[in-house]
Amino acid sequence: MTDTQQPVTSQPWGMTPDGQPITLYTLRNPSGIQADIMDYGGVVVRLLTPDRNGNPGDIVLGHDHAEPYFSLETSPYFGALIGRYGNRIAGGRFTLDGQTYQLPVNNGPNSLHGGTRGFNQRLWTGRPLADGPALELTYLSPDGEEGYPGNLSVRVTYTLTGDNALQIDYEARADAPTILNLTNHTYWNLGGDAGRDILGHELTLRADHITPIDGTLIPTGELLPVEGTPFDFRQPTPIGARVDEPNEQLRFAGGYDHNFVLGGEGLRSVAQVRDPESGRRVEVSTDQPGMQFYSGNFLDGSIVGKGGRVYGHRWALCLETQHFPDSPNHPNFPSTVLRPGETFTSRTVYAFSAR
């Protein structure tokens, strides 16, 4: 077997802003699925899967080199690992065990995706694993980083399985009480190589409720039934079918950017996206209680991505498995508190097919 056929290979991929070397890892399985992941931000840079005719195409947005990922203006969390707390926290404040903590405010009046320099802008330590092909990424977030309490040790493992899935396993431990909400922020376009928008993609999302938001995209604390609303994706529905309907929730977010409440427990199938043109499908399974469905509303044609491709409005969608946004400020939401002696574990699987 030549080096290019090894299940995990690596190559230098530039330097971080403070001069540390970045490595790009490539995972391949026998079916021809390929995932390129860099240790800066744990970013899924490229994901090649075949269409119904067997032609490979890249189904995620991103860049051809590392530098654009350093700025949110050129890379709005493309493919990145998100933490300590994915999604928004109102006012950047939460109270834990009677103590109030202030986080950086970086999204209007709120804290978003871990703060000014979340896990998406940190250099992780990468290690290829014999099982897989797989890549283990570890990061130690020190006490006080971005305002969060406690030293937090995080391990994320990307595995490209033999049955054509990208499996993401999360694990974390802390030495003091803290809050945690880990996710991955890949932008999907199943057409391949981002040649068009995703409004024709058909979404199935097995959720009976969303957590409705206010004008700053913070949950109100209620649960809103999807029945009879543009948020009912319990049957396959084109994303563009109702995205521009006159609806207050859609108006607040400029489209879909909402947490869907997932029923059931344990690892279960919760969503599917299908592109009728290419035949590609992604089936999403997770053990998390929620999923943020985002329809690429803030993509506006200002970002030039891989191969010089301009990423236009709604050129991708995100399916971020998670706990609910702003959970620390809503006692009725599933808890995101992690205490010493506990181990947080979670698994999300994106399974690929075409027909």
CSV table of C-alpha atoms in Angstrom, one decimal:
chain,number,residue,atom,x,y,z
A,1,MET,CA,0.0,0.0,0.0
A,2,THR,CA,1.4,3.4,-1.0
A,3,ASP,CA,1.5,6.3,1.4
A,4,THR,CA,-1.4,8.0,-0.4
A,5,GLN,CA,-3.5,4.9,0.3
A,6,GLN,CA,-2.9,5.0,4.0
A,7,PRO,CA,-6.1,5.4,6.0
A,8,VAL,CA,-4.7,8.5,7.8
A,9,THR,CA,-2.1,10.8,6.3
A,10,SER,CA,-1.0,14.3,7.4
A,11,GLN,CA,0.7,17.3,5.9
A,12,PRO,CA,1.9,20.8,7.1
A,13,TRP,CA,-0.8,23.3,6.5
A,14,GLY,CA,0.6,26.7,7.5
A,15,MET,CA,1.1,28.5,10.9
A,16,THR,CA,-1.3,29.8,13.5
A,17,PRO,CA,-1.4,33.6,14.1
A,18,ASP,CA,1.1,33.1,16.9
A,19,GLY,CA,3.5,31.0,14.8
A,20,GLN,CA,2.6,27.4,15.8
A,21,PRO,CA,2.5,24.8,13.0
A,22,ILE,CA,-0.9,23.6,11.7
A,23,THR,CA,-1.4,20.0,10.5
A,24,LEU,CA,-4.0,18.8,8.0
A,25,TYR,CA,-5.0,15.2,8.5
A,26,THR,CA,-6.7,13.2,5.7
A,27,LEU,CA,-8.9,10.2,6.6
A,28,ARG,CA,-9.9,7.7,3.8
A,29,ASN,CA,-12.1,4.7,3.9
A,30,PRO,CA,-12.2,1.8,1.3
A,31,SER,CA,-15.4,3.2,-0.3
A,32,GLY,CA,-13.7,6.4,-1.4
A,33,ILE,CA,-15.0,8.7,1.4
A,34,GLN,CA,-12.4,11.3,2.4
A,35,ALA,CA,-12.4,13.7,5.3
A,36,ASP,CA,-9.7,16.4,5.6
A,37,ILE,CA,-9.5,17.8,9.2
A,38,MET,CA,-7.0,20.3,10.6
A,39,ASP,CA,-5.9,20.6,14.2
A,40,TYR,CA,-6.6,24.3,14.3
A,41,GLY,CA,-10.2,24.5,15.5
A,42,GLY,CA,-10.7,20.8,14.8
A,43,VAL,CA,-12.1,22.0,11.4
A,44,VAL,CA,-13.6,19.6,8.9
A,45,VAL,CA,-12.0,21.3,5.9
A,46,ARG,CA,-13.1,18.9,3.1
A,47,LEU,CA,-15.5,15.9,2.9
A,48,LEU,CA,-15.6,14.0,-0.4
A,49,THR,CA,-18.6,11.7,-1.0
A,50,PRO,CA,-19.9,10.3,-4.3
A,51,ASP,CA,-23.2,11.3,-6.0
A,52,ARG,CA,-25.7,8.8,-7.4
A,53,ASN,CA,-23.4,8.3,-10.4
A,54,GLY,CA,-20.3,7.7,-8.3
A,55,ASN,CA,-18.7,11.1,-8.9
A,56,PRO,CA,-17.0,12.5,-5.8
A,57,GLY,CA,-17.8,16.0,-4.7
A,58,ASP,CA,-16.9,18.1,-1.6
A,59,ILE,CA,-20.1,18.6,0.5
A,60,VAL,CA,-18.8,21.1,3.1
A,61,LEU,CA,-17.9,24.8,2.8
A,62,GLY,CA,-14.4,26.0,3.7
A,63,HIS,CA,-11.1,27.2,2.4
A,64,ASP,CA,-8.1,25.8,0.5
A,65,HIS,CA,-5.6,27.1,3.1
A,66,ALA,CA,-5.5,27.9,6.8
A,67,GLU,CA,-5.4,31.7,7.0
A,68,PRO,CA,-9.0,32.4,6.2
A,69,TYR,CA,-10.1,30.3,9.1
A,70,PHE,CA,-8.5,32.8,11.5
A,71,SER,CA,-11.2,35.4,11.0
A,72,LEU,CA,-15.0,35.1,11.4
A,73,GLU,CA,-15.4,37.5,8.5
A,74,THR,CA,-14.0,34.9,6.1
A,75,SER,CA,-14.9,31.7,8.1
A,76,PRO,CA,-18.0,32.0,10.2
A,77,TYR,CA,-17.2,28.8,12.1
A,78,PHE,CA,-16.8,26.7,8.9
A,79,GLY,CA,-16.5,23.1,10.0
A,80,ALA,CA,-15.2,23.9,13.4
A,81,LEU,CA,-15.4,22.4,16.9
A,82,ILE,CA,-17.4,24.7,19.1
A,83,GLY,CA,-17.0,25.3,22.9
A,84,ARG,CA,-16.9,25.7,25.7
A,85,TYR,CA,-20.5,26.6,25.1
A,86,GLY,CA,-22.0,26.2,21.6
A,87,ASN,CA,-24.8,28.7,20.7
A,88,ARG,CA,-25.8,31.8,22.7
A,89,ILE,CA,-25.8,32.8,26.3
A,90,ALA,CA,-28.0,35.8,27.1
A,91,GLY,CA,-25.9,38.9,28.0
A,92,GLY,CA,-22.9,36.6,28.3
A,93,ARG,CA,-23.9,35.9,32.0
A,94,PHE,CA,-24.8,32.8,33.9
A,95,THR,CA,-24.9,31.9,37.6
A,96,LEU,CA,-23.5,28.6,38.9
A,97,ASP,CA,-23.6,27.6,42.6
A,98,GLY,CA,-24.4,31.2,43.6
A,99,GLN,CA,-21.6,32.8,41.6
A,100,THR,CA,-22.2,34.9,38.5
A,101,TYR,CA,-19.8,34.7,35.6
A,102,GLN,CA,-19.4,37.2,32.8
A,103,LEU,CA,-18.3,35.9,29.4
A,104,PRO,CA,-17.3,38.0,26.4
A,105,VAL,CA,-20.2,39.5,24.5
A,106,ASN,CA,-19.5,38.9,20.8
A,107,ASN,CA,-22.9,38.6,19.1
A,108,GLY,CA,-25.0,41.6,19.7
A,109,PRO,CA,-25.8,41.7,23.5
A,110,ASN,CA,-24.9,38.0,23.8
A,111,SER,CA,-22.1,35.5,24.0
A,112,LEU,CA,-21.9,33.1,21.0
A,113,HIS,CA,-20.0,29.9,20.5
A,114,GLY,CA,-17.6,30.1,23.4
A,115,GLY,CA,-16.7,33.8,23.2
A,116,THR,CA,-14.1,35.9,21.4
A,117,ARG,CA,-11.7,33.0,21.0
A,118,GLY,CA,-13.6,29.8,21.4
A,119,PHE,CA,-12.5,26.3,20.6
A,120,ASN,CA,-12.8,27.1,16.9
A,121,GLN,CA,-9.7,29.3,17.2
A,122,ARG,CA,-7.5,27.1,19.4
A,123,LEU,CA,-4.8,24.7,18.3
A,124,TRP,CA,-5.7,21.2,19.3
A,125,THR,CA,-3.3,18.2,19.6
A,126,GLY,CA,-3.9,15.7,16.9
A,127,ARG,CA,-3.1,11.9,17.0
A,128,PRO,CA,-4.1,9.4,14.4
A,129,LEU,CA,-5.7,6.2,15.8
A,130,ALA,CA,-5.3,2.6,14.7
A,131,ASP,CA,-9.0,2.1,14.8
A,132,GLY,CA,-10.9,3.8,12.1
A,133,PRO,CA,-9.4,5.6,10.2
A,134,ALA,CA,-9.8,8.0,13.1
A,135,LEU,CA,-8.2,11.2,14.4
A,136,GLU,CA,-8.1,12.1,18.1
A,137,LEU,CA,-8.0,15.8,19.0
A,138,THR,CA,-7.3,17.0,22.6
A,139,TYR,CA,-7.4,20.4,24.2
A,140,LEU,CA,-6.9,21.7,27.7
A,141,SER,CA,-9.0,24.9,28.3
A,142,PRO,CA,-7.5,26.6,31.4
A,143,ASP,CA,-9.5,28.0,34.3
A,144,GLY,CA,-10.8,31.5,33.3
A,145,GLU,CA,-10.4,31.1,29.6
A,146,GLU,CA,-13.1,33.3,27.9
A,147,GLY,CA,-14.6,33.7,31.5
A,148,TYR,CA,-15.5,30.1,32.1
A,149,PRO,CA,-14.6,28.5,35.4
A,150,GLY,CA,-12.4,25.4,35.9
A,151,ASN,CA,-9.7,23.6,33.9
A,152,LEU,CA,-11.5,21.6,31.2
A,153,SER,CA,-9.9,18.7,29.4
A,154,VAL,CA,-11.6,17.9,26.1
A,155,ARG,CA,-11.1,15.0,23.7
A,156,VAL,CA,-12.9,14.8,20.3
A,157,THR,CA,-12.5,11.8,18.0
A,158,TYR,CA,-13.4,11.9,14.4
A,159,THR,CA,-13.9,8.4,12.9
A,160,LEU,CA,-14.6,7.6,9.2
A,161,THR,CA,-16.5,4.4,9.5
A,162,GLY,CA,-16.5,1.4,7.1
A,163,ASP,CA,-20.3,2.0,6.5
A,164,ASN,CA,-19.6,5.5,5.2
A,165,ALA,CA,-20.3,7.7,8.2
A,166,LEU,CA,-18.3,10.5,9.9
A,167,GLN,CA,-18.7,9.7,13.7
A,168,ILE,CA,-17.8,12.4,16.2
A,169,ASP,CA,-17.2,11.4,19.8
A,170,TYR,CA,-16.9,14.1,22.5
A,171,GLU,CA,-15.5,13.6,26.0
A,172,ALA,CA,-14.8,16.2,28.7
A,173,ARG,CA,-13.8,16.5,32.3
A,174,ALA,CA,-13.4,19.5,34.6
A,175,ASP,CA,-11.7,20.1,38.0
A,176,ALA,CA,-14.4,22.7,39.1
A,177,PRO,CA,-18.1,23.2,38.3
A,178,THR,CA,-18.5,24.6,34.8
A,179,ILE,CA,-20.9,24.6,31.9
A,180,LEU,CA,-20.4,22.8,28.6
A,181,ASN,CA,-22.1,22.5,25.3
A,182,LEU,CA,-19.9,21.0,22.6
A,183,THR,CA,-20.8,20.7,18.9
A,184,ASN,CA,-19.5,20.8,15.3
A,185,HIS,CA,-20.4,23.7,13.0
A,186,THR,CA,-20.0,22.1,9.5
A,187,TYR,CA,-21.8,23.9,6.7
A,188,TRP,CA,-23.3,21.3,4.4
A,189,ASN,CA,-24.1,21.6,0.6
A,190,LEU,CA,-24.9,18.1,-0.8
A,191,GLY,CA,-24.8,19.4,-4.4
A,192,GLY,CA,-21.0,19.0,-4.2
A,193,ASP,CA,-18.4,21.8,-4.5
A,194,ALA,CA,-21.0,24.4,-3.4
A,195,GLY,CA,-22.2,25.3,-6.9
A,196,ARG,CA,-25.7,26.4,-5.8
A,197,ASP,CA,-27.8,27.2,-2.8
A,198,ILE,CA,-29.5,24.6,-0.6
A,199,LEU,CA,-33.1,25.7,-0.9
A,200,GLY,CA,-33.9,22.6,-2.9
A,201,HIS,CA,-32.4,20.2,-0.3
A,202,GLU,CA,-35.1,18.2,1.4
A,203,LEU,CA,-35.0,18.1,5.2
A,204,THR,CA,-36.6,15.7,7.5
A,205,LEU,CA,-36.2,16.6,11.2
A,206,ARG,CA,-37.9,14.5,13.8
A,207,ALA,CA,-38.8,17.2,16.3
A,208,ASP,CA,-42.3,18.2,17.6
A,209,HIS,CA,-41.1,21.5,19.1
A,210,ILE,CA,-38.6,24.3,18.8
A,211,THR,CA,-37.3,26.6,21.5
A,212,PRO,CA,-38.6,30.0,20.2
A,213,ILE,CA,-36.4,33.0,20.3
A,214,ASP,CA,-36.6,36.7,20.9
A,215,GLY,CA,-35.2,39.4,18.6
A,216,THR,CA,-31.6,38.8,19.8
A,217,LEU,CA,-32.0,35.0,19.0
A,218,ILE,CA,-32.1,34.0,22.7
A,219,PRO,CA,-34.7,31.4,23.7
A,220,THR,CA,-37.7,32.7,25.5
A,221,GLY,CA,-37.8,29.5,27.7
A,222,GLU,CA,-41.0,28.2,26.1
A,223,LEU,CA,-41.5,25.2,23.8
A,224,LEU,CA,-43.3,25.9,20.6
A,225,PRO,CA,-45.1,23.1,18.7
A,226,VAL,CA,-44.0,22.9,15.1
A,227,GLU,CA,-47.5,21.7,14.0
A,228,GLY,CA,-49.0,24.1,11.5
A,229,THR,CA,-45.8,26.3,11.3
A,230,PRO,CA,-42.9,26.7,8.8
A,231,PHE,CA,-40.8,24.6,11.3
A,232,ASP,CA,-42.6,21.4,10.7
A,233,PHE,CA,-40.1,19.1,9.0
A,234,ARG,CA,-41.4,15.9,10.3
A,235,GLN,CA,-42.0,14.9,6.6
A,236,PRO,CA,-39.4,15.6,3.9
A,237,THR,CA,-39.7,19.2,2.9
A,238,PRO,CA,-37.6,21.5,0.7
A,239,ILE,CA,-35.7,24.0,2.9
A,240,GLY,CA,-36.8,26.8,0.6
A,241,ALA,CA,-40.5,25.9,0.7
A,242,ARG,CA,-41.4,28.1,3.7
A,243,VAL,CA,-38.2,29.9,4.6
A,244,ASP,CA,-39.6,33.3,3.5
A,245,GLU,CA,-43.1,33.0,4.9
A,246,PRO,CA,-44.3,35.9,7.1
A,247,ASN,CA,-43.5,34.4,10.5
A,248,GLU,CA,-42.1,36.3,13.5
A,249,GLN,CA,-39.6,33.5,14.3
A,250,LEU,CA,-38.3,33.5,10.7
A,251,ARG,CA,-38.1,37.3,10.8
A,252,PHE,CA,-36.1,37.3,14.0
A,253,ALA,CA,-33.5,35.0,12.5
A,254,GLY,CA,-33.7,35.9,8.8
A,255,GLY,CA,-34.7,32.4,8.1
A,256,TYR,CA,-34.1,29.2,10.1
A,257,ASP,CA,-31.7,29.5,13.0
A,258,HIS,CA,-33.5,27.7,15.7
A,259,ASN,CA,-33.0,24.9,18.2
A,260,PHE,CA,-35.2,21.9,17.5
A,261,VAL,CA,-36.2,19.7,20.5
A,262,LEU,CA,-35.4,16.1,19.7
A,263,GLY,CA,-37.5,13.4,21.1
A,264,GLY,CA,-36.2,10.1,22.5
A,265,GLU,CA,-33.0,9.2,24.3
A,266,GLY,CA,-29.7,7.7,23.5
A,267,LEU,CA,-28.2,7.5,20.0
A,268,ARG,CA,-31.1,7.7,17.5
A,269,SER,CA,-31.7,9.0,14.0
A,270,VAL,CA,-33.0,12.5,14.2
A,271,ALA,CA,-32.7,14.1,10.8
A,272,GLN,CA,-32.0,13.5,7.1
A,273,VAL,CA,-31.0,15.8,4.3
A,274,ARG,CA,-31.4,14.8,0.7
A,275,ASP,CA,-30.3,16.7,-2.5
A,276,PRO,CA,-32.6,15.5,-5.3
A,277,GLU,CA,-30.2,16.7,-8.0
A,278,SER,CA,-27.1,14.8,-6.9
A,279,GLY,CA,-28.9,12.0,-5.0
A,280,ARG,CA,-26.7,12.5,-2.0
A,281,ARG,CA,-28.1,12.0,1.5
A,282,VAL,CA,-26.9,12.6,5.0
A,283,GLU,CA,-28.6,10.8,7.9
A,284,VAL,CA,-27.9,12.4,11.3
A,285,SER,CA,-27.9,10.4,14.6
A,286,THR,CA,-27.1,11.8,18.0
A,287,ASP,CA,-27.7,11.3,21.7
A,288,GLN,CA,-28.1,15.1,22.3
A,289,PRO,CA,-31.5,16.7,23.3
A,290,GLY,CA,-31.4,19.4,20.6
A,291,MET,CA,-30.3,20.4,17.1
A,292,GLN,CA,-29.7,23.9,15.7
A,293,PHE,CA,-30.9,24.0,12.2
A,294,TYR,CA,-29.4,27.0,10.4
A,295,SER,CA,-30.2,27.8,6.8
A,296,GLY,CA,-27.1,29.9,6.0
A,297,ASN,CA,-29.0,33.2,6.3
A,298,PHE,CA,-25.9,35.3,7.0
A,299,LEU,CA,-23.9,34.1,4.0
A,300,ASP,CA,-24.1,37.1,1.6
A,301,GLY,CA,-21.7,36.5,-1.2
A,302,SER,CA,-18.8,38.3,0.5
A,303,ILE,CA,-16.9,35.1,1.3
A,304,VAL,CA,-14.7,33.4,-1.4
A,305,GLY,CA,-14.1,29.7,-0.5
A,306,LYS,CA,-12.5,26.7,-2.0
A,307,GLY,CA,-11.5,26.9,-5.6
A,308,GLY,CA,-12.5,30.6,-5.8
A,309,ARG,CA,-16.2,29.7,-5.2
A,310,VAL,CA,-18.3,32.6,-3.9
A,311,TYR,CA,-20.6,31.5,-1.1
A,312,GLY,CA,-23.9,33.1,-1.7
A,313,HIS,CA,-27.1,33.6,0.4
A,314,ARG,CA,-28.2,30.3,1.9
A,315,TRP,CA,-25.4,28.4,0.1
A,316,ALA,CA,-25.2,25.9,3.0
A,317,LEU,CA,-27.1,24.5,6.0
A,318,CYS,CA,-25.9,23.6,9.5
A,319,LEU,CA,-27.2,20.8,11.7
A,320,GLU,CA,-25.5,21.3,15.1
A,321,THR,CA,-26.3,18.6,17.6
A,322,GLN,CA,-26.4,20.2,21.1
A,323,HIS,CA,-27.9,21.0,24.4
A,324,PHE,CA,-30.3,24.0,24.2
A,325,PRO,CA,-29.0,27.6,23.8
A,326,ASP,CA,-28.8,29.6,27.0
A,327,SER,CA,-29.6,26.6,29.1
A,328,PRO,CA,-27.8,27.9,32.2
A,329,ASN,CA,-30.4,30.7,32.4
A,330,HIS,CA,-33.4,28.4,31.9
A,331,PRO,CA,-33.8,25.8,34.7
A,332,ASN,CA,-36.5,24.0,32.7
A,333,PHE,CA,-34.0,23.2,30.0
A,334,PRO,CA,-31.7,20.1,30.2
A,335,SER,CA,-28.7,20.9,32.4
A,336,THR,CA,-25.3,21.7,30.9
A,337,VAL,CA,-23.5,21.7,34.2
A,338,LEU,CA,-20.3,19.5,34.4
A,339,ARG,CA,-18.9,18.9,37.9
A,340,PRO,CA,-15.6,17.4,39.1
A,341,GLY,CA,-15.6,13.6,39.0
A,342,GLU,CA,-18.1,13.5,36.1
A,343,THR,CA,-17.3,12.7,32.5
A,344,PHE,CA,-19.3,14.2,29.7
A,345,THR,CA,-19.6,12.0,26.7
A,346,SER,CA,-21.6,12.4,23.5
A,347,ARG,CA,-21.8,10.9,20.0
A,348,THR,CA,-23.1,12.3,16.7
A,349,VAL,CA,-23.0,10.4,13.4
A,350,TYR,CA,-23.4,11.8,9.9
A,351,ALA,CA,-24.0,8.8,7.6
A,352,PHE,CA,-23.6,9.3,3.8
A,353,SER,CA,-25.4,7.6,0.9
A,354,ALA,CA,-26.6,8.4,-2.6
A,355,ARG,CA,-29.4,7.0,-4.7
